[in-house]
């Protein structure tokens, strides 16, 4: 069984002859959808720009609707819009017809998704939107012919075969629809200058929330910091490094400002005269540091680039006094 889970390699003689077919089919699906994405990118034009402008000008909320696979994609589009700074939510067409139309109000805008362009369940929503003078953007295929007649604007997806061999199961069409939704959301996000700080406010939980949280929430502080004075003998520095267990020590001056750091590498480089030296003789000057209000994700990127395992964290407003220490284990334990 373990042999069948080995890394895919066309030259590997698999015992199970069906493996080669699985690989071929999987690659064909992905290549087919990738080709369709190129067609979609080429189709982006004035109507797309008008749609972005309409969405940006909306005083109310963005309502997304669709049924079946289009509904599943619609939920994702609504979630992406909401997470990038737009007030957006999804309404199921069937629920809308049973009272949820009351969630729509003047000033909103409706995005109705129907690849066929003939989804009858969407007609009551579009009709009610027209009553409220709510603009309607329909996302449909080139052959869609019913809903676009009722829409303020139609965004047409390229008419391409589904990746499904029977050309029935929504595969390529749902990929294109989701990509178009992403394009709308990111275009609006860029226009508004939606920043990582804004993401931080909207994503306090999960992996994104952790990546965007400030270092101050993760760093070690106070008595846990391995700090030594620049004139301190190395025999005492070694005691501090051993007791604090970070594999490094920060070297400070009389004002408590960080002058340098001592790492295991510095100890090895000065091994021949280590015990006759002071901290300032062994330290590496001008160490890599970050600020307490910097983000955890940036800290990981910096530590990876510099190939270091810990960072001393300085205070805000240009202060040179270390207020914390961040170890790479503090990041990896949280899955970053």
Short mmCIF file of C-alpha atoms in Angstrom, two decimals:
data_model
loop_
_atom_site.label_atom_id
_atom_site.label_comp_id
_atom_site.label_asym_id
_atom_site.label_seq_id
_atom_site.Cartn_x
_atom_site.Cartn_y
_atom_site.Cartn_z
CA UNK A 1 0.00 0.00 0.00
CA UNK A 2 2.88 2.35 0.75
CA UNK A 3 4.24 1.86 -2.77
CA UNK A 4 1.02 3.22 -4.24
CA UNK A 5 1.47 6.50 -2.31
CA UNK A 6 4.91 7.33 -3.68
CA UNK A 7 5.58 10.65 -5.45
CA UNK A 8 4.12 10.82 -8.94
CA UNK A 9 6.72 10.22 -11.64
CA UNK A 10 5.82 9.27 -15.20
CA UNK A 11 8.85 6.97 -15.40
CA UNK A 12 7.89 4.98 -12.29
CA UNK A 13 6.47 1.52 -13.14
CA UNK A 14 3.35 1.37 -10.95
CA UNK A 15 1.95 -2.01 -10.08
CA UNK A 16 -1.57 -0.68 -10.55
CA UNK A 17 -2.06 0.12 -14.29
CA UNK A 18 -4.93 2.48 -13.50
CA UNK A 19 -2.49 4.96 -11.91
CA UNK A 20 -1.31 6.25 -15.27
CA UNK A 21 -4.91 6.91 -16.28
CA UNK A 22 -5.63 8.73 -13.02
CA UNK A 23 -2.62 10.96 -13.60
CA UNK A 24 -3.63 11.63 -17.20
CA UNK A 25 -7.23 12.48 -16.32
CA UNK A 26 -6.20 14.74 -13.44
CA UNK A 27 -3.74 16.68 -15.55
CA UNK A 28 -6.21 17.02 -18.41
CA UNK A 29 -8.83 18.53 -16.11
CA UNK A 30 -6.41 21.08 -14.72
CA UNK A 31 -5.00 21.97 -18.14
CA UNK A 32 -8.52 22.34 -19.54
CA UNK A 33 -9.54 24.69 -16.76
CA UNK A 34 -6.26 26.62 -17.02
CA UNK A 35 -6.91 27.14 -20.72
CA UNK A 36 -10.42 28.36 -19.91
CA UNK A 37 -8.96 30.88 -17.45
CA UNK A 38 -6.86 32.36 -20.25
CA UNK A 39 -10.04 32.84 -22.29
CA UNK A 40 -11.70 34.50 -19.30
CA UNK A 41 -8.79 36.89 -18.80
CA UNK A 42 -8.94 37.87 -22.47
CA UNK A 43 -12.68 38.57 -22.17
CA UNK A 44 -12.30 41.12 -19.35
CA UNK A 45 -13.26 44.49 -20.78
CA UNK A 46 -15.51 47.52 -20.45
CA UNK A 47 -18.45 45.63 -18.95
CA UNK A 48 -16.20 44.33 -16.17
CA UNK A 49 -15.01 47.86 -15.47
CA UNK A 50 -18.61 49.07 -15.35
CA UNK A 51 -19.48 46.30 -12.89
CA UNK A 52 -16.61 47.27 -10.58
CA UNK A 53 -17.70 50.90 -10.76
CA UNK A 54 -21.31 49.99 -9.95
CA UNK A 55 -20.23 47.91 -6.95
CA UNK A 56 -17.97 50.68 -5.66
CA UNK A 57 -20.76 53.24 -5.93
CA UNK A 58 -23.27 51.11 -4.03
CA UNK A 59 -24.53 52.89 -0.90
CA UNK A 60 -26.00 49.70 0.55
CA UNK A 61 -24.97 46.05 0.56
CA UNK A 62 -23.90 43.67 -2.18
CA UNK A 63 -26.32 40.74 -2.36
CA UNK A 64 -25.16 37.60 -4.16
CA UNK A 65 -27.53 34.84 -5.25
CA UNK A 66 -27.51 31.64 -7.25
CA UNK A 67 -28.76 28.09 -7.01
CA UNK A 68 -27.03 24.71 -7.25
CA UNK A 69 -23.31 24.93 -7.93
CA UNK A 70 -23.72 28.60 -8.78
CA UNK A 71 -25.10 29.06 -5.29
CA UNK A 72 -22.04 27.43 -3.71
CA UNK A 73 -19.79 29.69 -5.78
CA UNK A 74 -21.99 32.66 -4.89
CA UNK A 75 -21.47 32.05 -1.18
CA UNK A 76 -17.73 32.10 -1.72
CA UNK A 77 -17.91 35.32 -3.76
CA UNK A 78 -20.00 36.99 -1.05
CA UNK A 79 -17.53 35.86 1.61
CA UNK A 80 -14.58 37.18 -0.41
CA UNK A 81 -16.29 40.53 -0.93
CA UNK A 82 -17.06 40.79 2.78
CA UNK A 83 -13.51 39.91 3.80
CA UNK A 84 -12.05 42.56 1.49
CA UNK A 85 -14.06 45.46 2.82
CA UNK A 86 -17.47 45.27 1.12
CA UNK A 87 -20.73 44.73 2.98
CA UNK A 88 -21.89 41.59 1.20
CA UNK A 89 -23.97 38.51 1.92
CA UNK A 90 -25.62 35.59 0.13
CA UNK A 91 -29.35 34.94 -0.23
CA UNK A 92 -30.63 31.60 -1.49
CA UNK A 93 -33.26 32.14 -4.21
CA UNK A 94 -35.69 29.65 -2.65
CA UNK A 95 -35.42 31.33 0.76
CA UNK A 96 -35.85 34.70 -0.94
CA UNK A 97 -39.16 33.57 -2.41
CA UNK A 98 -40.32 32.62 1.10
CA UNK A 99 -39.71 35.91 2.83
CA UNK A 100 -36.00 36.64 2.62
CA UNK A 101 -36.63 39.21 -0.09
CA UNK A 102 -37.20 41.51 2.87
CA UNK A 103 -33.43 41.51 3.36
CA UNK A 104 -33.06 43.52 0.17
CA UNK A 105 -33.51 47.29 0.31
CA UNK A 106 -33.11 50.38 -1.79
CA UNK A 107 -29.45 51.24 -2.21
CA UNK A 108 -28.32 47.62 -2.46
CA UNK A 109 -27.00 45.88 -5.56
CA UNK A 110 -27.69 42.30 -6.64
CA UNK A 111 -25.26 39.89 -8.29
CA UNK A 112 -27.25 36.99 -9.77
CA UNK A 113 -25.25 33.97 -10.95
CA UNK A 114 -26.62 31.61 -13.58
CA UNK A 115 -24.33 29.96 -16.09
CA UNK A 116 -27.28 28.92 -18.23
CA UNK A 117 -28.88 32.35 -17.95
CA UNK A 118 -32.26 30.64 -17.52
CA UNK A 119 -32.47 29.98 -13.77
CA UNK A 120 -36.16 30.65 -13.08
CA UNK A 121 -35.67 30.71 -9.30
CA UNK A 122 -33.75 33.98 -9.70
CA UNK A 123 -36.54 35.80 -11.55
CA UNK A 124 -38.54 36.79 -8.40
CA UNK A 125 -35.40 38.26 -6.84
CA UNK A 126 -34.58 40.23 -9.98
CA UNK A 127 -38.18 41.41 -10.26
CA UNK A 128 -38.20 42.61 -6.65
CA UNK A 129 -34.81 44.29 -7.15
CA UNK A 130 -36.29 46.21 -10.07
CA UNK A 131 -39.19 47.31 -7.86
CA UNK A 132 -36.69 48.75 -5.37
CA UNK A 133 -34.54 50.20 -8.17
CA UNK A 134 -31.71 47.91 -7.09
CA UNK A 135 -29.19 47.42 -9.91
CA UNK A 136 -28.72 43.83 -11.05
CA UNK A 137 -25.49 42.34 -12.35
CA UNK A 138 -25.96 38.93 -13.95
CA UNK A 139 -23.00 36.58 -14.34
CA UNK A 140 -23.80 34.10 -17.10
CA UNK A 141 -22.41 32.33 -20.15
CA UNK A 142 -22.33 33.68 -23.67
CA UNK A 143 -25.46 31.66 -24.46
CA UNK A 144 -27.43 32.91 -21.44
CA UNK A 145 -30.50 34.62 -22.87
CA UNK A 146 -33.26 35.03 -20.23
CA UNK A 147 -31.81 36.69 -17.14
CA UNK A 148 -29.54 39.14 -19.02
CA UNK A 149 -32.66 40.76 -20.51
CA UNK A 150 -33.74 41.68 -16.98
CA UNK A 151 -30.29 42.81 -15.81
CA UNK A 152 -28.74 46.24 -15.51
CA UNK A 153 -25.47 44.73 -16.67
CA UNK A 154 -24.35 41.27 -17.78
CA UNK A 155 -20.91 39.76 -17.35
CA UNK A 156 -20.50 37.02 -19.92
CA UNK A 157 -18.31 34.01 -19.27
CA UNK A 158 -16.65 32.29 -22.25
CA UNK A 159 -18.75 29.43 -23.59
CA UNK A 160 -16.38 26.49 -23.14
CA UNK A 161 -16.76 22.78 -22.53
CA UNK A 162 -16.87 21.55 -18.96
CA UNK A 163 -13.89 19.51 -17.78
CA UNK A 164 -16.42 16.75 -17.13
CA UNK A 165 -16.13 14.25 -20.03
CA UNK A 166 -19.90 14.29 -20.46
CA UNK A 167 -19.85 18.12 -20.56
CA UNK A 168 -22.51 18.17 -17.84
CA UNK A 169 -21.04 18.48 -14.33
CA UNK A 170 -20.26 22.13 -13.53
CA UNK A 171 -16.47 22.19 -13.42
CA UNK A 172 -14.88 24.67 -15.81
CA UNK A 173 -17.89 26.97 -15.51
CA UNK A 174 -17.73 27.15 -11.71
CA UNK A 175 -13.97 27.76 -11.82
CA UNK A 176 -14.50 30.67 -14.22
CA UNK A 177 -17.32 32.10 -12.11
CA UNK A 178 -15.26 31.96 -8.93
CA UNK A 179 -12.29 33.58 -10.67
CA UNK A 180 -14.51 36.37 -11.99
CA UNK A 181 -15.81 36.96 -8.47
CA UNK A 182 -12.23 37.16 -7.19
CA UNK A 183 -11.40 39.63 -9.96
CA UNK A 184 -14.30 41.88 -8.92
CA UNK A 185 -13.39 41.73 -5.23
CA UNK A 186 -9.67 42.36 -5.70
CA UNK A 187 -10.27 45.19 -8.19
CA UNK A 188 -12.47 46.91 -5.61
CA UNK A 189 -9.96 46.19 -2.88
CA UNK A 190 -7.14 47.77 -4.87
CA UNK A 191 -9.20 50.84 -5.73
CA UNK A 192 -10.07 51.40 -2.07
CA UNK A 193 -6.49 50.83 -0.94
CA UNK A 194 -7.66 48.05 1.37
CA UNK A 195 -4.56 47.27 3.43
CA UNK A 196 -3.23 44.48 5.61
CA UNK A 197 -4.21 46.59 8.63
CA UNK A 198 -7.81 46.50 7.39
CA UNK A 199 -7.52 42.73 6.90
CA UNK A 200 -6.28 42.51 10.46
CA UNK A 201 -9.48 44.11 11.74
CA UNK A 202 -11.74 41.80 9.72
CA UNK A 203 -9.75 38.59 10.30
CA UNK A 204 -8.98 38.34 14.03
CA UNK A 205 -9.29 34.55 13.97
CA UNK A 206 -7.84 31.62 12.08
CA UNK A 207 -4.59 31.41 10.17
CA UNK A 208 -4.98 34.83 8.53
CA UNK A 209 -5.64 36.41 11.91
CA UNK A 210 -2.52 34.85 13.35
CA UNK A 211 -0.34 35.90 10.42
CA UNK A 212 -1.51 39.50 10.71
CA UNK A 213 -1.38 39.89 14.46
CA UNK A 214 1.29 42.12 15.94
CA UNK A 215 4.52 40.72 17.32
CA UNK A 216 3.65 42.24 20.71
CA UNK A 217 1.08 39.49 21.23
CA UNK A 218 3.62 36.71 20.73
CA UNK A 219 6.92 37.98 22.08
CA UNK A 220 8.59 37.17 25.39
CA UNK A 221 8.84 40.15 27.74
CA UNK A 222 10.16 41.41 31.05
CA UNK A 223 12.23 39.03 33.15
CA UNK A 224 12.24 36.43 30.36
CA UNK A 225 14.52 38.59 28.19
CA UNK A 226 18.18 37.49 28.03
CA UNK A 227 19.76 40.96 28.39
CA UNK A 228 23.31 41.68 29.52
CA UNK A 229 25.32 44.87 29.98
CA UNK A 230 28.02 45.58 27.42
CA UNK A 231 30.75 45.46 30.10
CA UNK A 232 29.52 42.21 31.64
CA UNK A 233 32.11 39.38 31.68
CA UNK A 234 31.38 36.55 29.30
CA UNK A 235 31.29 33.99 32.12
CA UNK A 236 28.20 35.83 33.43
CA UNK A 237 26.79 36.18 29.92
CA UNK A 238 26.98 32.40 29.48
CA UNK A 239 25.02 31.93 32.68
CA UNK A 240 22.28 34.28 31.41
CA UNK A 241 22.14 32.57 28.02
CA UNK A 242 21.88 29.16 29.64
CA UNK A 243 19.21 30.22 32.10
CA UNK A 244 17.00 32.03 29.55
CA UNK A 245 17.29 29.19 26.97
CA UNK A 246 16.93 31.27 23.80
CA UNK A 247 20.43 30.58 22.51
CA UNK A 248 21.20 34.30 22.40
CA UNK A 249 21.64 37.39 24.55
CA UNK A 250 20.95 41.03 23.86
CA UNK A 251 23.75 43.45 24.77
CA UNK A 252 22.63 46.86 26.11
CA UNK A 253 24.41 50.05 27.16
CA UNK A 254 23.88 52.21 30.24
CA UNK A 255 20.70 53.65 28.72
CA UNK A 256 19.31 50.17 28.09
CA UNK A 257 19.64 50.55 24.32
CA UNK A 258 20.39 47.46 22.26
CA UNK A 259 23.97 47.56 20.98
CA UNK A 260 24.27 44.01 19.68
CA UNK A 261 23.48 40.34 20.19
CA UNK A 262 25.52 37.32 21.17
CA UNK A 263 24.59 33.99 19.60
CA UNK A 264 26.06 30.51 19.69
CA UNK A 265 27.94 31.43 16.52
CA UNK A 266 29.61 34.37 18.25
CA UNK A 267 30.69 32.08 21.10
CA UNK A 268 32.38 29.70 18.67
CA UNK A 269 34.12 32.51 16.81
CA UNK A 270 35.64 33.86 20.04
CA UNK A 271 36.24 30.51 21.74
CA UNK A 272 40.02 30.98 22.11
CA UNK A 273 39.70 34.06 24.35
CA UNK A 274 36.05 33.88 25.41
CA UNK A 275 36.50 33.88 29.18
CA UNK A 276 38.81 36.92 29.10
CA UNK A 277 36.31 38.99 27.11
CA UNK A 278 33.38 41.27 27.90
CA UNK A 279 30.02 41.11 26.15
CA UNK A 280 30.84 44.04 23.85
CA UNK A 281 33.97 42.22 22.60
CA UNK A 282 32.01 39.18 21.46
CA UNK A 283 28.68 40.63 20.28
CA UNK A 284 27.57 41.18 16.71
CA UNK A 285 26.80 44.88 16.39
CA UNK A 286 23.69 46.38 14.71
CA UNK A 287 21.58 43.23 14.97
CA UNK A 288 18.45 42.56 12.96
CA UNK A 289 15.44 43.82 14.95
CA UNK A 290 11.75 44.52 14.50
CA UNK A 291 9.16 46.70 16.22
CA UNK A 292 6.46 45.53 18.61
CA UNK A 293 3.71 46.68 16.23
CA UNK A 294 5.14 44.80 13.22
CA UNK A 295 3.28 41.70 12.04
CA UNK A 296 4.08 38.09 12.82
CA UNK A 297 4.09 37.16 9.14
CA UNK A 298 6.79 39.75 8.40
CA UNK A 299 8.86 38.45 11.30
CA UNK A 300 8.83 34.93 9.88
CA UNK A 301 9.81 36.18 6.42
CA UNK A 302 12.69 38.18 7.88
CA UNK A 303 13.97 35.34 10.06
CA UNK A 304 13.82 32.97 7.09
CA UNK A 305 15.70 35.39 4.82
CA UNK A 306 18.37 36.14 7.42
CA UNK A 307 18.56 32.51 8.62
CA UNK A 308 18.19 33.50 12.25
CA UNK A 309 16.08 31.89 14.95
CA UNK A 310 15.25 34.86 17.15
CA UNK A 311 14.72 38.61 17.00
CA UNK A 312 14.92 41.28 19.63
CA UNK A 313 11.90 43.53 19.47
CA UNK A 314 12.22 47.27 19.99
CA UNK A 315 9.54 49.62 21.23
CA UNK A 316 7.49 52.05 19.19
CA UNK A 317 8.40 55.51 17.91
CA UNK A 318 12.05 54.76 17.21
CA UNK A 319 12.96 53.62 20.72
CA UNK A 320 16.16 51.56 20.87
CA UNK A 321 15.37 49.75 24.11
CA UNK A 322 14.43 46.08 23.62
CA UNK A 323 10.94 45.30 24.90
CA UNK A 324 10.69 41.70 23.78
CA UNK A 325 12.17 38.72 22.02
CA UNK A 326 10.50 36.59 19.36
CA UNK A 327 11.74 33.07 18.67
CA UNK A 328 10.92 31.21 15.49
CA UNK A 329 9.38 28.46 17.60
CA UNK A 330 6.76 30.96 18.77
CA UNK A 331 5.63 31.18 15.14
CA UNK A 332 5.91 27.54 14.14
CA UNK A 333 3.96 26.38 17.19
CA UNK A 334 1.03 28.38 15.85
CA UNK A 335 1.34 26.82 12.39
CA UNK A 336 2.74 29.86 10.58
#
